[in-house]
Tab-separated table of C-alpha atoms in Angstrom:
chain	number	residue	atom	x	y	z
A	1	MET	CA	-84.693	215.482	79.659
A	2	GLY	CA	-83.924	215.136	82.730
A	3	ARG	CA	-80.762	213.091	84.418
A	4	SER	CA	-82.718	210.151	85.498
A	5	ASN	CA	-84.981	210.186	82.187
A	6	PHE	CA	-81.151	209.893	80.958
A	7	LEU	CA	-80.154	207.151	83.233
A	8	LEU	CA	-83.253	205.062	82.794
A	9	SER	CA	-82.450	205.557	79.315
A	10	VAL	CA	-79.138	204.190	79.789
A	11	LEU	CA	-79.848	201.192	81.624
A	12	CYS	CA	-81.994	200.107	79.107
A	13	VAL	CA	-79.850	200.208	76.123
A	14	ALA	CA	-77.014	198.964	78.264
A	15	GLN	CA	-78.259	196.604	81.075
A	16	ALA	CA	-81.750	195.816	80.851
A	17	ALA	CA	-81.429	193.130	78.654
A	18	ALA	CA	-79.834	191.583	80.767
A	19	VAL	CA	-81.881	191.836	83.969
A	20	SER	CA	-84.908	190.748	81.494
A	21	VAL	CA	-83.059	187.363	80.413
A	22	ARG	CA	-82.132	186.817	84.266
A	23	GLN	CA	-85.150	187.660	86.929
A	24	ILE	CA	-82.692	187.516	88.365
A	25	VAL	CA	-79.698	185.643	89.786
A	26	THR	CA	-77.507	187.862	92.374
A	27	GLN	CA	-75.438	184.765	93.680
A	28	PRO	CA	-71.609	185.758	92.333
A	29	VAL	CA	-71.837	182.982	88.939
A	30	VAL	CA	-68.102	181.300	88.764
A	31	SER	CA	-68.686	179.272	85.412
A	32	PRO	CA	-71.466	179.801	82.205
A	33	HIS	CA	-72.455	176.205	83.522
A	34	ALA	CA	-73.411	177.667	86.927
A	35	ALA	CA	-75.303	179.790	85.047
A	36	THR	CA	-78.553	178.248	84.173
A	37	SER	CA	-81.502	178.466	86.472
A	38	SER	CA	-83.592	181.379	86.410
A	39	PHE	CA	-83.270	180.880	82.556
A	40	ARG	CA	-84.690	177.775	82.539
A	41	SER	CA	-87.239	178.606	85.072
A	42	VAL	CA	-88.492	182.347	83.922
A	43	ALA	CA	-87.916	180.536	79.822
A	44	PRO	CA	-91.782	178.970	79.768
A	45	ASN	CA	-93.921	181.570	81.222
A	46	MET	CA	-92.240	184.656	79.429
A	47	VAL	CA	-94.927	183.777	76.597
A	48	ALA	CA	-98.347	185.193	77.221
A	49	GLU	CA	-101.537	182.715	78.644
A	50	LEU	CA	-102.132	179.644	76.655
A	51	ARG	CA	-106.212	178.948	77.019
A	52	LYS	CA	-107.696	175.795	74.597
A	53	THR	CA	-109.945	176.797	71.926
A	54	VAL	CA	-112.425	175.152	69.120
A	55	ALA	CA	-113.899	176.903	66.063
A	56	LYS	CA	-116.419	174.623	64.508
A	57	GLY	CA	-117.528	175.694	60.834
A	58	ASP	CA	-120.887	175.051	59.465
A	59	GLY	CA	-120.418	172.340	57.457
A	60	ARG	CA	-120.053	174.119	54.300
A	61	ASP	CA	-116.640	173.446	52.275
A	62	GLY	CA	-113.443	174.613	53.519
A	63	ASP	CA	-114.711	174.626	57.785
A	64	ALA	CA	-113.088	172.570	59.382
A	65	THR	CA	-112.969	171.940	63.578
A	66	ILE	CA	-109.556	173.829	65.274
A	67	SER	CA	-108.651	172.919	68.312
A	68	GLY	CA	-105.352	174.275	70.009
A	69	PRO	CA	-103.495	176.721	72.109
A	70	VAL	CA	-103.979	180.750	71.140
A	71	PHE	CA	-102.966	184.037	73.101
A	72	SER	CA	-105.463	184.994	75.570
A	73	LYS	CA	-104.388	188.737	74.952
A	74	PRO	CA	-103.414	190.725	71.884
A	75	LEU	CA	-99.695	189.917	71.167
A	76	SER	CA	-98.531	193.342	70.738
A	77	THR	CA	-98.648	193.734	73.986
A	78	PRO	CA	-95.414	193.489	76.265
A	79	ASP	CA	-95.082	190.948	79.131
A	80	PRO	CA	-94.026	193.313	82.208
A	81	VAL	CA	-90.418	193.365	84.157
A	82	PRO	CA	-90.982	191.094	87.312
A	83	GLU	CA	-90.775	193.360	90.756
A	84	GLU	CA	-86.943	191.646	90.959
A	85	GLY	CA	-86.324	192.883	88.111
A	86	ILE	CA	-87.288	196.142	88.794
A	87	GLU	CA	-85.642	196.166	92.375
A	88	ARG	CA	-82.269	195.105	89.902
A	89	ALA	CA	-82.844	198.099	88.165
A	90	ILE	CA	-82.701	200.272	90.660
A	91	GLU	CA	-79.635	198.947	92.784
A	92	LEU	CA	-77.699	199.281	89.311
A	93	MET	CA	-79.174	202.820	89.378
A	94	ARG	CA	-77.670	203.509	92.231
A	95	SER	CA	-74.589	201.433	92.461
A	96	GLY	CA	-73.414	203.524	89.078
A	97	ALA	CA	-72.402	200.676	87.245
A	98	LEU	CA	-74.714	201.303	84.024
A	99	PHE	CA	-71.827	200.255	81.383
A	100	ARG	CA	-71.081	196.741	80.266
A	101	TYR	CA	-67.307	197.070	80.995
A	102	THR	CA	-67.048	198.541	85.005
A	103	PRO	CA	-63.960	197.461	86.222
A	104	GLY	CA	-64.652	194.748	89.390
A	105	VAL	CA	-67.846	194.439	88.494
A	106	LEU	CA	-70.056	191.096	86.599
A	107	SER	CA	-72.153	192.455	84.716
A	108	GLU	CA	-75.948	191.964	83.967
A	109	THR	CA	-75.328	191.319	80.608
A	110	SER	CA	-72.288	188.793	80.933
A	111	LEU	CA	-74.256	186.959	83.576
A	112	ALA	CA	-77.591	186.892	80.426
A	113	GLU	CA	-74.602	185.865	77.575
A	114	ALA	CA	-73.954	182.962	79.776
A	115	GLU	CA	-77.373	181.956	80.197
A	116	ILE	CA	-78.585	182.502	77.043
A	117	CYS	CA	-76.042	180.149	75.673
A	118	GLU	CA	-76.912	177.274	78.276
A	119	TYR	CA	-80.687	177.950	76.996
A	120	THR	CA	-79.712	177.570	73.344
A	121	GLY	CA	-77.020	175.226	73.796
A	122	PHE	CA	-73.809	177.280	71.480
A	123	LYS	CA	-70.589	178.217	73.500
A	124	TYR	CA	-70.033	182.052	72.923
A	125	SER	CA	-72.502	184.877	73.350
A	126	VAL	CA	-71.974	188.040	72.860
A	127	GLY	CA	-75.040	191.015	74.025
A	128	PHE	CA	-75.397	194.054	71.770
A	129	ASN	CA	-78.487	196.652	71.568
A	130	SER	CA	-81.047	195.361	69.437
A	131	CYS	CA	-80.699	192.441	67.109
A	132	GLY	CA	-80.698	193.626	63.863
A	133	SER	CA	-77.170	194.671	65.247
A	134	ALA	CA	-76.118	191.701	66.031
A	135	LEU	CA	-77.078	191.054	62.514
A	136	PHE	CA	-74.660	193.130	61.166
A	137	ILE	CA	-72.303	192.227	63.212
A	138	ALA	CA	-72.273	188.466	62.226
A	139	LEU	CA	-72.170	189.110	58.600
A	140	LYS	CA	-68.989	191.078	59.079
A	141	CYS	CA	-67.909	188.286	61.741
A	142	ALA	CA	-68.699	186.331	59.541
A	143	GLY	CA	-66.403	187.685	56.387
A	144	VAL	CA	-69.115	189.231	54.688
A	145	GLN	CA	-66.918	191.646	52.174
A	146	PRO	CA	-68.349	194.787	49.931
A	147	GLY	CA	-69.716	193.704	47.386
A	148	ASP	CA	-70.951	190.359	48.288
A	149	GLU	CA	-74.046	188.689	47.843
A	150	VAL	CA	-76.152	187.332	50.433
A	151	LEU	CA	-79.881	185.418	49.744
A	152	ALA	CA	-81.965	186.625	52.029
A	153	ASN	CA	-85.809	185.644	52.461
A	154	ALA	CA	-88.314	187.882	50.223
A	155	PHE	CA	-90.629	188.328	53.426
A	156	SER	CA	-89.207	189.880	55.783
A	157	PHE	CA	-88.304	192.482	58.460
A	158	THR	CA	-86.441	195.904	57.179
A	159	ALA	CA	-83.803	195.842	59.736
A	160	VAL	CA	-81.898	192.036	58.042
A	161	PRO	CA	-81.708	193.349	54.394
A	162	SER	CA	-80.496	196.400	56.530
A	163	ALA	CA	-77.812	194.806	57.402
A	164	ILE	CA	-76.868	192.880	54.543
A	165	HIS	CA	-76.841	196.863	53.296
A	166	HIS	CA	-74.859	198.239	56.052
A	167	ALA	CA	-72.523	195.507	55.497
A	168	GLY	CA	-71.868	196.740	52.072
A	169	ALA	CA	-73.281	193.466	50.826
A	170	THR	CA	-76.249	193.038	48.353
A	171	PRO	CA	-79.018	191.006	49.329
A	172	VAL	CA	-81.075	188.570	46.733
A	173	TYR	CA	-84.252	188.319	47.521
A	174	VAL	CA	-85.953	184.355	47.929
A	175	GLU	CA	-89.787	183.423	47.555
A	176	SER	CA	-91.661	182.838	49.998
A	177	THR	CA	-93.724	179.833	50.161
A	178	ARG	CA	-97.543	179.907	51.264
A	179	GLY	CA	-96.610	179.590	53.993
A	180	TYR	CA	-94.412	182.400	54.019
A	181	THR	CA	-91.186	180.586	54.892
A	182	MET	CA	-88.224	180.635	52.379
A	183	CYS	CA	-89.201	178.523	49.196
A	184	ALA	CA	-86.546	175.568	48.803
A	185	ALA	CA	-86.924	175.146	45.253
A	186	ASP	CA	-86.811	178.806	44.315
A	187	LEU	CA	-83.528	178.835	46.969
A	188	ARG	CA	-81.736	176.279	44.984
A	189	GLU	CA	-82.606	178.859	41.798
A	190	ARG	CA	-81.295	181.593	43.326
A	191	ILE	CA	-77.508	179.973	44.068
A	192	THR	CA	-75.056	181.082	41.515
A	193	PRO	CA	-71.121	180.135	41.894
A	194	LYS	CA	-71.055	183.657	43.581
A	195	THR	CA	-73.009	183.197	46.520
A	196	LYS	CA	-71.661	182.287	50.135
A	197	PHE	CA	-74.130	183.605	52.245
A	198	LEU	CA	-77.447	183.057	53.652
A	199	MET	CA	-79.396	184.814	55.954
A	200	LEU	CA	-82.285	183.081	56.824
A	201	THR	CA	-84.959	184.517	58.661
A	202	HIS	CA	-88.585	182.476	60.756
A	203	MET	CA	-90.794	185.408	60.182
A	204	ARG	CA	-93.260	185.905	63.076
A	205	GLY	CA	-91.793	182.472	64.071
A	206	LYS	CA	-92.366	180.155	61.247
A	207	VAL	CA	-89.796	177.786	59.857
A	208	ALA	CA	-88.654	177.142	56.115
A	209	ASP	CA	-88.127	173.082	55.400
A	210	MET	CA	-84.758	173.103	57.645
A	211	GLN	CA	-83.386	169.634	55.773
A	212	ALA	CA	-83.886	171.188	52.704
A	213	VAL	CA	-82.500	174.636	53.677
A	214	TYR	CA	-78.893	173.614	55.151
A	215	ASP	CA	-79.000	170.521	52.301
A	216	LEU	CA	-78.711	173.170	49.372
A	217	ALA	CA	-76.185	174.767	51.688
A	218	ARG	CA	-73.678	172.365	52.698
A	219	GLU	CA	-74.084	171.118	48.215
A	220	HIS	CA	-72.345	174.852	47.691
A	221	ASP	CA	-70.809	175.608	50.657
A	222	ILE	CA	-72.580	178.297	51.617
A	223	THR	CA	-72.219	180.167	54.692
A	224	VAL	CA	-75.468	179.995	56.917
A	225	ILE	CA	-76.486	182.704	59.092
A	226	GLU	CA	-80.204	182.731	61.109
A	227	ASP	CA	-82.018	185.426	62.060
A	228	CYS	CA	-84.396	183.720	65.219
A	229	ALA	CA	-85.281	187.135	66.358
A	230	HIS	CA	-88.719	185.257	66.789
A	231	ALA	CA	-87.218	181.432	67.540
A	232	LEU	CA	-86.173	181.610	70.153
A	233	GLY	CA	-87.640	178.581	72.242
A	234	ILE	CA	-88.495	177.396	68.318
A	235	GLN	CA	-87.650	173.615	67.968
A	236	TRP	CA	-86.559	171.857	64.305
A	237	ASP	CA	-85.994	168.111	64.759
A	238	GLY	CA	-85.429	168.673	69.021
A	239	MET	CA	-82.797	171.382	68.720
A	240	GLN	CA	-82.862	174.993	69.291
A	241	LEU	CA	-84.025	177.020	65.431
A	242	GLY	CA	-80.129	178.515	64.898
A	243	ARG	CA	-78.227	175.799	66.120
A	244	GLN	CA	-77.217	174.023	63.014
A	245	ALA	CA	-76.051	177.875	61.380
A	246	THR	CA	-72.734	179.834	61.903
A	247	VAL	CA	-74.458	182.231	63.294
A	248	ALA	CA	-77.769	183.071	65.168
A	249	CYS	CA	-79.055	185.747	66.633
A	250	TYR	CA	-81.779	186.363	68.938
A	251	SER	CA	-84.179	189.532	69.788
A	252	THR	CA	-85.393	190.610	73.531
A	253	GLN	CA	-87.344	193.619	71.399
A	254	SER	CA	-90.563	194.030	73.941
A	255	ALA	CA	-92.514	192.756	70.914
A	256	LYS	CA	-90.071	189.781	71.711
A	257	VAL	CA	-90.125	186.239	73.983
A	258	ILE	CA	-87.989	188.540	75.693
A	259	ASN	CA	-88.910	191.924	77.436
A	260	SER	CA	-86.289	194.483	77.385
A	261	GLY	CA	-87.286	197.031	75.466
A	262	GLU	CA	-84.441	196.721	72.594
A	263	GLY	CA	-81.520	194.012	72.886
A	264	GLY	CA	-80.087	191.089	71.047
A	265	PHE	CA	-77.795	188.787	71.478
A	266	LEU	CA	-75.477	187.065	68.734
A	267	CYS	CA	-74.387	182.960	69.045
A	268	THR	CA	-72.290	180.944	68.001
A	269	ASP	CA	-70.062	177.485	68.208
A	270	ASP	CA	-67.018	179.650	66.222
A	271	ALA	CA	-64.151	180.946	68.848
A	272	GLU	CA	-63.335	183.417	66.040
A	273	ILE	CA	-66.600	184.787	65.392
A	274	ALA	CA	-67.555	185.159	68.727
A	275	ALA	CA	-64.476	186.987	69.652
A	276	ARG	CA	-64.566	189.113	66.717
A	277	ALA	CA	-68.206	189.967	68.104
A	278	ALA	CA	-66.845	190.935	71.514
A	279	CYS	CA	-64.580	193.109	69.871
A	280	TYR	CA	-67.368	195.158	67.712
A	281	ALA	CA	-68.876	194.920	70.949
A	282	GLY	CA	-66.055	196.865	72.402
A	283	CYS	CA	-63.758	194.634	74.847
A	284	TYR	CA	-60.450	196.659	74.300
A	285	GLU	CA	-57.873	196.554	77.067
A	286	GLU	CA	-58.432	192.456	77.601
A	287	LEU	CA	-62.258	193.334	78.346
A	288	TYR	CA	-63.021	190.474	76.992
A	289	LYS	CA	-61.378	188.848	79.864
A	290	GLN	CA	-65.213	190.115	81.028
A	291	HIS	CA	-67.496	188.061	79.860
A	292	MET	CA	-68.221	184.644	80.917
A	293	ALA	CA	-69.304	183.193	77.565
A	294	ALA	CA	-65.621	183.848	75.734
A	295	PRO	CA	-63.558	181.832	73.356
A	296	PRO	CA	-60.127	182.063	75.676
A	297	ALA	CA	-58.017	184.788	75.313
A	298	ALA	CA	-55.574	183.306	72.420
A	299	VAL	CA	-57.837	183.874	70.703
A	300	PHE	CA	-59.129	187.560	70.624
A	301	GLU	CA	-54.659	187.550	70.027
A	302	LYS	CA	-55.015	186.519	66.716
A	303	VAL	CA	-58.037	188.035	65.739
């Protein structure tokens, strides 16, 4: 691999997620609350253009008129990086500031973490190289220990059980409804006195009965981690999916709502979980001070 291709690969992993999310805020940002306009302005446009269609049946049983928005391009086609994002990526390569903890540089990753918080409503966020990595770190930070059982969707993506195995735990699969969401009735059947954790996946953006799921979680004191890889921008009862969870993880892989090639964000309102996650991300020697959407220093010192 040539040097230029190597640099491009490094950039994609280290900063492209931030560039795509921010699209681009070039002015200095002094607080997470100031980093709002760019993400909110582009988020509605990060999905394929929609058009209205009506499919009419021929009168036979089971036919129905279907009306609603549909995608006008293949779902597998990623959104292009906007010109301003490309220009900013070139600036970063010319500067050499590809590391998220480059001394004296407020990184694109840190700015993106602040903006994902503003968009989703979480207090804290840590960027990772993938949503799968974020899920693994979420499990570790939430207290999963080797030998623990973690409830998970039977219909999911391999990154979910992989993250559970990587954490040393065992996935316990919960059956799906006909709508391919987690079945609350089967979830109740899978809960045992040993059950401490649930990783709830919104596969393909399909949403389970969140009221029933969280009623069970509260009843049995279960910590919920939501895999929102496919669910950025999707709401339940007016709230972004993941907001009820102890930790929620979002993806910016090419096939998702935001295209950065690869990337993911761990989001939480729990200060200690956020501090642990940032430590896993590599904030040694007080580099946590370069995180914008992060807890106070005292929390980092504690963990």
